[in-house]
Structures are given as C-alpha cells and as structure tokens.
Amino acid sequence: MKLLYQQMLAFFAVIFTTVLVFGLAFIQFSTRMVYQDTWKQLEGYADSVFQQSVVINSKGEFAGIRLSGLQHSERLLANQAVHFTIYNKQNAIAFPKDDFSPKINKTQWKKLQKGQTLTTRSDRRLNQVGRKTHPTTDVIKPYRNEDGKLIAAISVGSPVANIESNIRKIRHNLLIAFLISGSVSILIAYALAKYSVSRIDCIRKAAHKIGEGNFDITVPSRGNDEIDGLAADFNHMTQSLKASNEEIKRQEQRRREFLADAAHEMRTPLTTINGLLEGLTYDAIPEESKEESLQLMSNETKRLIRLVNDNLDYEKIRTNQIILNRHDIRVQDVVKNLVEQLQKKADEAKDQFVVQVPKKVKAYADYDRFVQIMFNIMQNAIQFTTNGTITVAAQNDAKQNAVITVSDTGIGMTDEQMKNIWERYYKADASRKNTKYGESGLGMAIVHQLVKAHGGEIKVASELGKGTTFTVILPPNAQ
C-alpha cells in the first residue's frame, strides 16, 4: 500500500473514530435530556392536576376530588395523549376508576412516603379488555402536608412514541451530520496525507538526483516538524557529500600530479646516471673527467635515495607509524646547531642569520623530529631568500606552548601558493625545481605532518616580494 493511502487511512480512522464516539455520546446525552425534559413537563402537569382537583381538609388530609377542575385538566391532557392517575394516602386509585392505571408496589410507595419522585422510561399496561397498550414514560410525584405525611400521589404518563419520535429526529439529523463530516474527513485526510507525502516525495526525488551525481540540490525546510528536521539533515548530508566529492576530485588531481612529479623527479637523476654509465661503458668520457662523472653519479644516486626516503618518511608520519620519544628540549641549542650546519648554504645565498631565542625557552618534542622540522623550515628560508635576513625567534607563551617563528625577507608567496604549500611535490617557485636545496618538494609536507603528530599547529604568513614567516606552536607536556 502506498504511503499516501496509509496516511489517508490513518487520518480518516482518527477523524471517523472521533466523530463516531462523539455521535454515540451525543445520542446518549440527547436521549437523557429528552426524557428529563419530558419528566419535568409531566411533573408540571401533576402539580396542575393537584392544585385544580385534590381537596385538602383543615387537618391537611386528603378529602376528595373536585371533578369540575379535573374534567378541564383531563380534556387538555388527553389532547396531548397524556394520562394521569390520582392516589390517596392508602395507595388506592381515587381517579380514574378503571384498570388502566398503573399499580404502585410497596417499595415504590415507601419511596413516595419519603418524598421521592419516581420516574419510569417504559411501562406497558393492560387496558380494560386485558390487552397491552403502547409503552409510556411516567412520573409519580408524592404530595405531603406540613407534618411531612403523604396525603396523595399523582402519576402522569406520556406515550414513549412521542419521545422516540423526537429522538429519531435527532438521530436522523445526526446521521446527516455524520455523513457530511465523514465526507469532509475523507477530503481532509486526503489533503493532509497528500501534503505529508509530497514533502517526503520531494526528499526522494532529491535523493535520486544525488544518486545521479547532482549535489547542487536543496530541499525546502522551515524547521517546524520531523519532516523539516529530516530535510535539514538531508541538506546537511548533501553539503557533506558535495564537499567530499570535491575533495575526492582534488585528491585525485593531486594524485595524478604526484605521480607525474615523482616520475619527473626520479627521471632526471636516472637519465643523468644512465648517460654517464653509457659514456663510461663506451669510453666516451675523457680519463680526466671520469672521477668527476663518478662523483656526479654518486650525488644523483644519493638524490634518488633521499627522494625515496622522503616519500617513505612522509607516509609513515601521515599514517601515524612513527613513534615519538618526546621530552623537553632547549630550543636555543637546536637552533644554534642548525645555524652552524646551514651557514655555508646561507653564505652562498648571501643571507644572514639572526637568532632571538632565550636559553629558558623549551619545547616538548621528539628531538630528532624537532630538528627535522626546524632544518626543513630554515633550509626553505635559505632557498627562497637571496641577499636577505633569516630571523629565528622562540618563546614560551602563557600556556607554556613553544612558539617558534622563522622569518625571511625572500620572494614571498601568493595566497594560492600558501594554500598549497603543504601538498607533496608542490613548489612555490617552479623555476627552482632543479636547485640543490629542497629539490624533492616534500620538505614542507613532512614538516606539516610532523607538527600535527606532535599535536601542534603550523601557520604561514607571507607577502609577495617581501618575505615569509612560519610559526610553529608545540603544546607542553600534559602531565
């Protein structure tokens, strides 16, 4: 069964049940009210008959019946199919003198003596020839004197057919109202079900489009009910899928670039080595140049080894396969050692180191990996700076984080270059692909992964033509 019909059936069942229960309750209430109104009216007739026909003596006792007043009441009530009977205090019928009148049993008479008014809904009687008449509803009302003694009782009855006629009219009107409300409920149930199903169908169509690869889909959501909540979650999922799809495309592009760059980086030294080997094989290289050729082959081989090692190192770091032996390190000692190692390269580039690292500054890190981080950043500064200054500063902030900055006055970077600087084989200066420093394009990618492995953060700020600043933030020991 379709959801539309399920919803429609559910709505209709609720509305139909409500109307049915209301209708049955209304019939019961109306029937009770009709009988109560009838009994109240019959009590009024009994009071009128008592006042016009019953004679009370000076002692407050039943003295007889005034027929003149009674005949007028009898004719008036007979026109309305209402009969009445008068009983004296001995429970004997004082009027009329026939067998049509109902008998009052002892239990009923005791209640009358206590002042209770008795009512019956359906009472079949025998007429003068012993046949049953139509059922009637009766009121038997007692009348007492000032001493509280029963002096007379009057029974007034009306055919139940009169009451049932009124009840049938109420039921007929209620049936018409029920049919109308049932028809309206079907229309309302259909409209509500159609509305709910259309909203779900909207999400289904959107899901189908997403399955076809269209992620630019948004389902309307006002945030009022559960379906709106589902639509909001669906939109969030769509945005996540779109972002994931774009990231997959970007990663695929980077993978292709990585393979191309790796092949290029390896092809150059391999071509050099192959050419030199052929020259040596066929004695195409002069004797005095053979030593230089062997040295060049050795350098290219080491370059290949570094390239392979850097790739393996990057993957180990990225996949958390390295073990960090962290402890407090004096940053000044590390920086001074690195300055000594890189001074020759800085001199070749006509760069000057400025160190602003107090002795008390410490970093909680793995020593070898921390040296690797600083070496790559400082070497990168030398690579992109000529006739400039490289400043290394460090401090411990209020939270005892180690904050190390390496600033240069080199060529700087654009926003696009800063965005891609952490990617493997990305080089901000394409013209420097074949330089002897940082030729693999993996240095900053390794730095980024190592800082993350330490639970730290690395930031870069740069202005084209004015220089670049790298900031490394390493957290303290958590113990």
PDB file of C-alpha atoms in Angstrom, residues 47-207:
ATOM      1  CA  ASP A  47     -48.764  19.949  40.068  1.00  0.00           C
ATOM      2  CA  SER A  48     -51.507  21.497  37.965  1.00  0.00           C
ATOM      3  CA  VAL A  49     -53.816  18.487  38.474  1.00  0.00           C
ATOM      4  CA  PHE A  50     -53.156  18.505  42.209  1.00  0.00           C
ATOM      5  CA  GLN A  51     -53.954  22.187  42.567  1.00  0.00           C
ATOM      6  CA  GLN A  52     -57.145  22.009  40.475  1.00  0.00           C
ATOM      7  CA  SER A  53     -58.669  18.742  41.631  1.00  0.00           C
ATOM      8  CA  VAL A  54     -57.407  17.489  45.007  1.00  0.00           C
ATOM      9  CA  VAL A  55     -59.354  18.709  48.053  1.00  0.00           C
ATOM     10  CA  ILE A  56     -57.454  19.001  51.357  1.00  0.00           C
ATOM     11  CA  ASN A  57     -59.370  19.370  54.651  1.00  0.00           C
ATOM     12  CA  SER A  58     -58.399  21.551  57.584  1.00  0.00           C
ATOM     13  CA  LYS A  59     -56.337  18.781  59.107  1.00  0.00           C
ATOM     14  CA  GLY A  60     -54.174  18.600  55.987  1.00  0.00           C
ATOM     15  CA  GLU A  61     -55.560  15.266  54.832  1.00  0.00           C
ATOM     16  CA  PHE A  62     -56.960  14.058  51.504  1.00  0.00           C
ATOM     17  CA  ALA A  63     -60.668  14.903  51.422  1.00  0.00           C
ATOM     18  CA  GLY A  64     -61.725  14.123  47.870  1.00  0.00           C
ATOM     19  CA  ILE A  65     -61.522  15.217  44.264  1.00  0.00           C
ATOM     20  CA  ARG A  66     -63.018  18.291  42.630  1.00  0.00           C
ATOM     21  CA  LEU A  67     -64.400  16.869  39.387  1.00  0.00           C
ATOM     22  CA  SER A  68     -65.145  20.231  37.778  1.00  0.00           C
ATOM     23  CA  GLY A  69     -61.496  21.245  37.742  1.00  0.00           C
ATOM     24  CA  LEU A  70     -60.427  17.711  36.921  1.00  0.00           C
ATOM     25  CA  GLN A  71     -62.511  17.441  33.745  1.00  0.00           C
ATOM     26  CA  HIS A  72     -60.877  20.540  32.295  1.00  0.00           C
ATOM     27  CA  SER A  73     -57.397  19.148  33.001  1.00  0.00           C
ATOM     28  CA  GLU A  74     -58.374  15.732  31.664  1.00  0.00           C
ATOM     29  CA  ARG A  75     -59.569  17.145  28.326  1.00  0.00           C
ATOM     30  CA  LEU A  76     -56.484  19.318  27.980  1.00  0.00           C
ATOM     31  CA  LEU A  77     -54.046  16.469  28.688  1.00  0.00           C
ATOM     32  CA  ALA A  78     -55.993  13.971  26.583  1.00  0.00           C
ATOM     33  CA  ASN A  79     -55.389  16.133  23.529  1.00  0.00           C
ATOM     34  CA  GLN A  80     -51.651  15.697  24.160  1.00  0.00           C
ATOM     35  CA  ALA A  81     -52.015  11.896  24.743  1.00  0.00           C
ATOM     36  CA  VAL A  82     -51.127  12.419  28.403  1.00  0.00           C
ATOM     37  CA  HIS A  83     -52.920  10.355  31.073  1.00  0.00           C
ATOM     38  CA  PHE A  84     -52.853  10.826  34.829  1.00  0.00           C
ATOM     39  CA  THR A  85     -53.895   8.905  37.948  1.00  0.00           C
ATOM     40  CA  ILE A  86     -54.560  10.182  41.467  1.00  0.00           C
ATOM     41  CA  TYR A  87     -53.811   8.001  44.513  1.00  0.00           C
ATOM     42  CA  ASN A  88     -54.917   8.648  48.082  1.00  0.00           C
ATOM     43  CA  LYS A  89     -52.775   8.023  51.131  1.00  0.00           C
ATOM     44  CA  GLN A  90     -53.933   4.376  51.296  1.00  0.00           C
ATOM     45  CA  ASN A  91     -52.405   3.727  47.824  1.00  0.00           C
ATOM     46  CA  ALA A  92     -55.873   3.415  46.355  1.00  0.00           C
ATOM     47  CA  ILE A  93     -56.809   4.932  42.995  1.00  0.00           C
ATOM     48  CA  ALA A  94     -59.007   7.920  43.522  1.00  0.00           C
ATOM     49  CA  PHE A  95     -59.225   8.762  39.816  1.00  0.00           C
ATOM     50  CA  PRO A  96     -59.952   7.305  37.293  1.00  0.00           C
ATOM     51  CA  LYS A  97     -61.853   4.258  38.378  1.00  0.00           C
ATOM     52  CA  ASP A  98     -60.596   1.761  35.779  1.00  0.00           C
ATOM     53  CA  ASP A  99     -57.883  -0.860  35.400  1.00  0.00           C
ATOM     54  CA  PHE A 100     -55.761   1.259  33.023  1.00  0.00           C
ATOM     55  CA  SER A 101     -53.875   2.943  35.803  1.00  0.00           C
ATOM     56  CA  PRO A 102     -50.520   1.503  36.920  1.00  0.00           C
ATOM     57  CA  LYS A 103     -50.144  -0.209  40.267  1.00  0.00           C
ATOM     58  CA  ILE A 104     -47.709   1.181  42.830  1.00  0.00           C
ATOM     59  CA  ASN A 105     -45.861  -1.576  44.673  1.00  0.00           C
ATOM     60  CA  LYS A 106     -44.773  -1.413  48.289  1.00  0.00           C
ATOM     61  CA  THR A 107     -41.185  -0.463  47.512  1.00  0.00           C
ATOM     62  CA  GLN A 108     -42.289   2.440  45.339  1.00  0.00           C
ATOM     63  CA  TRP A 109     -44.824   3.550  47.942  1.00  0.00           C
ATOM     64  CA  LYS A 110     -42.161   3.668  50.655  1.00  0.00           C
ATOM     65  CA  LYS A 111     -40.052   5.927  48.432  1.00  0.00           C
ATOM     66  CA  LEU A 112     -43.066   8.164  47.831  1.00  0.00           C
ATOM     67  CA  GLN A 113     -43.661   8.418  51.590  1.00  0.00           C
ATOM     68  CA  LYS A 114     -40.088   9.678  51.904  1.00  0.00           C
ATOM     69  CA  GLY A 115     -40.823  12.403  49.354  1.00  0.00           C
ATOM     70  CA  GLN A 116     -39.037  10.847  46.350  1.00  0.00           C
ATOM     71  CA  THR A 117     -40.435  11.430  42.860  1.00  0.00           C
ATOM     72  CA  LEU A 118     -40.412   8.235  40.778  1.00  0.00           C
ATOM     73  CA  THR A 119     -39.777   8.066  37.027  1.00  0.00           C
ATOM     74  CA  THR A 120     -40.005   5.207  34.500  1.00  0.00           C
ATOM     75  CA  ARG A 121     -38.809   5.138  30.899  1.00  0.00           C
ATOM     76  CA  SER A 122     -41.012   2.371  29.517  1.00  0.00           C
ATOM     77  CA  ASP A 123     -44.076   0.961  31.205  1.00  0.00           C
ATOM     78  CA  ARG A 124     -46.519  -1.384  29.392  1.00  0.00           C
ATOM     79  CA  ARG A 125     -50.007  -1.520  30.842  1.00  0.00           C
ATOM     80  CA  LEU A 126     -53.203  -3.502  30.367  1.00  0.00           C
ATOM     81  CA  ASN A 127     -56.274  -1.775  29.042  1.00  0.00           C
ATOM     82  CA  GLN A 128     -59.823  -2.556  30.056  1.00  0.00           C
ATOM     83  CA  VAL A 129     -60.038  -5.679  27.861  1.00  0.00           C
ATOM     84  CA  GLY A 130     -56.735  -7.045  29.114  1.00  0.00           C
ATOM     85  CA  ARG A 131     -54.577  -6.116  26.096  1.00  0.00           C
ATOM     86  CA  LYS A 132     -51.220  -4.425  26.317  1.00  0.00           C
ATOM     87  CA  THR A 133     -51.035  -0.813  25.248  1.00  0.00           C
ATOM     88  CA  HIS A 134     -48.084   1.136  23.848  1.00  0.00           C
ATOM     89  CA  PRO A 135     -45.291   1.758  26.338  1.00  0.00           C
ATOM     90  CA  THR A 136     -45.334   5.002  28.281  1.00  0.00           C
ATOM     91  CA  THR A 137     -42.978   7.021  30.426  1.00  0.00           C
ATOM     92  CA  ASP A 138     -44.384   8.021  33.808  1.00  0.00           C
ATOM     93  CA  VAL A 139     -43.722  10.366  36.674  1.00  0.00           C
ATOM     94  CA  ILE A 140     -45.198   9.548  40.102  1.00  0.00           C
ATOM     95  CA  LYS A 141     -44.985  12.578  42.359  1.00  0.00           C
ATOM     96  CA  PRO A 142     -45.875  12.496  46.094  1.00  0.00           C
ATOM     97  CA  TYR A 143     -47.641  15.346  47.931  1.00  0.00           C
ATOM     98  CA  ARG A 144     -47.292  15.752  51.699  1.00  0.00           C
ATOM     99  CA  ASN A 145     -48.739  18.066  54.298  1.00  0.00           C
ATOM    100  CA  GLU A 146     -46.878  20.327  56.674  1.00  0.00           C
ATOM    101  CA  ASP A 147     -46.260  17.401  59.021  1.00  0.00           C
ATOM    102  CA  GLY A 148     -44.487  15.535  56.225  1.00  0.00           C
ATOM    103  CA  LYS A 149     -47.182  12.881  55.902  1.00  0.00           C
ATOM    104  CA  LEU A 150     -48.158  11.629  52.466  1.00  0.00           C
ATOM    105  CA  ILE A 151     -51.668  12.773  51.552  1.00  0.00           C
ATOM    106  CA  ALA A 152     -51.755  11.916  47.830  1.00  0.00           C
ATOM    107  CA  ALA A 153     -49.670  10.832  44.846  1.00  0.00           C
ATOM    108  CA  ILE A 154     -50.256  11.671  41.203  1.00  0.00           C
ATOM    109  CA  SER A 155     -48.951   9.604  38.290  1.00  0.00           C
ATOM    110  CA  VAL A 156     -48.703  11.372  34.942  1.00  0.00           C
ATOM    111  CA  GLY A 157     -47.671   9.411  31.841  1.00  0.00           C
ATOM    112  CA  SER A 158     -46.953  10.103  28.201  1.00  0.00           C
ATOM    113  CA  PRO A 159     -46.520   7.604  25.348  1.00  0.00           C
ATOM    114  CA  VAL A 160     -42.870   6.714  24.692  1.00  0.00           C
ATOM    115  CA  ALA A 161     -43.651   7.022  20.982  1.00  0.00           C
ATOM    116  CA  ASN A 162     -43.746  10.809  21.356  1.00  0.00           C
ATOM    117  CA  ILE A 163     -40.290  10.804  22.913  1.00  0.00           C
ATOM    118  CA  GLU A 164     -38.920   8.289  20.434  1.00  0.00           C
ATOM    119  CA  SER A 165     -40.161  10.471  17.610  1.00  0.00           C
ATOM    120  CA  ASN A 166     -38.045  13.327  18.903  1.00  0.00           C
ATOM    121  CA  ILE A 167     -35.087  11.004  19.391  1.00  0.00           C
ATOM    122  CA  ARG A 168     -35.477   9.649  15.835  1.00  0.00           C
ATOM    123  CA  LYS A 169     -35.349  13.206  14.523  1.00  0.00           C
ATOM    124  CA  ILE A 170     -32.156  13.839  16.474  1.00  0.00           C
ATOM    125  CA  ARG A 171     -30.639  10.593  15.184  1.00  0.00           C
ATOM    126  CA  HIS A 172     -31.675  11.439  11.634  1.00  0.00           C
ATOM    127  CA  ASN A 173     -30.065  14.866  11.872  1.00  0.00           C
ATOM    128  CA  LEU A 174     -27.014  13.330  13.469  1.00  0.00           C
ATOM    129  CA  LEU A 175     -26.756  10.755  10.662  1.00  0.00           C
ATOM    130  CA  ILE A 176     -26.825  13.523   8.075  1.00  0.00           C
ATOM    131  CA  ALA A 177     -24.171  15.403  10.022  1.00  0.00           C
ATOM    132  CA  PHE A 178     -22.160  12.165  10.283  1.00  0.00           C
ATOM    133  CA  LEU A 179     -22.304  11.589   6.524  1.00  0.00           C
ATOM    134  CA  ILE A 180     -21.289  15.175   5.839  1.00  0.00           C
ATOM    135  CA  SER A 181     -18.477  15.063   8.390  1.00  0.00           C
ATOM    136  CA  GLY A 182     -17.358  11.693   7.001  1.00  0.00           C
ATOM    137  CA  SER A 183     -17.126  13.140   3.504  1.00  0.00           C
ATOM    138  CA  VAL A 184     -15.298  16.188   4.794  1.00  0.00           C
ATOM    139  CA  SER A 185     -12.974  13.977   6.846  1.00  0.00           C
ATOM    140  CA  ILE A 186     -12.078  11.996   3.721  1.00  0.00           C
ATOM    141  CA  LEU A 187     -11.191  15.212   1.920  1.00  0.00           C
ATOM    142  CA  ILE A 188      -9.215  16.494   4.916  1.00  0.00           C
ATOM    143  CA  ALA A 189      -7.442  13.139   5.322  1.00  0.00           C
ATOM    144  CA  TYR A 190      -6.521  13.141   1.636  1.00  0.00           C
ATOM    145  CA  ALA A 191      -5.247  16.731   1.788  1.00  0.00           C
ATOM    146  CA  LEU A 192      -3.147  16.089   4.908  1.00  0.00           C
ATOM    147  CA  ALA A 193      -1.785  12.803   3.545  1.00  0.00           C
ATOM    148  CA  LYS A 194      -1.029  14.398   0.171  1.00  0.00           C
ATOM    149  CA  TYR A 195       0.810  17.254   1.900  1.00  0.00           C
ATOM    150  CA  SER A 196       2.928  14.923   4.028  1.00  0.00           C
ATOM    151  CA  VAL A 197       3.672  12.520   1.199  1.00  0.00           C
ATOM    152  CA  SER A 198       4.566  15.357  -1.189  1.00  0.00           C
ATOM    153  CA  ARG A 199       7.225  16.578   1.253  1.00  0.00           C
ATOM    154  CA  ILE A 200       8.674  13.081   1.574  1.00  0.00           C
ATOM    155  CA  ASP A 201       8.463  12.642  -2.208  1.00  0.00           C
ATOM    156  CA  CYS A 202      10.436  15.875  -2.587  1.00  0.00           C
ATOM    157  CA  ILE A 203      13.240  14.367  -0.499  1.00  0.00           C
ATOM    158  CA  ARG A 204      13.031  11.125  -2.520  1.00  0.00           C
ATOM    159  CA  LYS A 205      13.410  12.992  -5.832  1.00  0.00           C
ATOM    160  CA  ALA A 206      16.328  14.951  -4.407  1.00  0.00           C
ATOM    161  CA  ALA A 207      17.980  11.694  -3.272  1.00  0.00           C
TER     162      ALA A 207
END
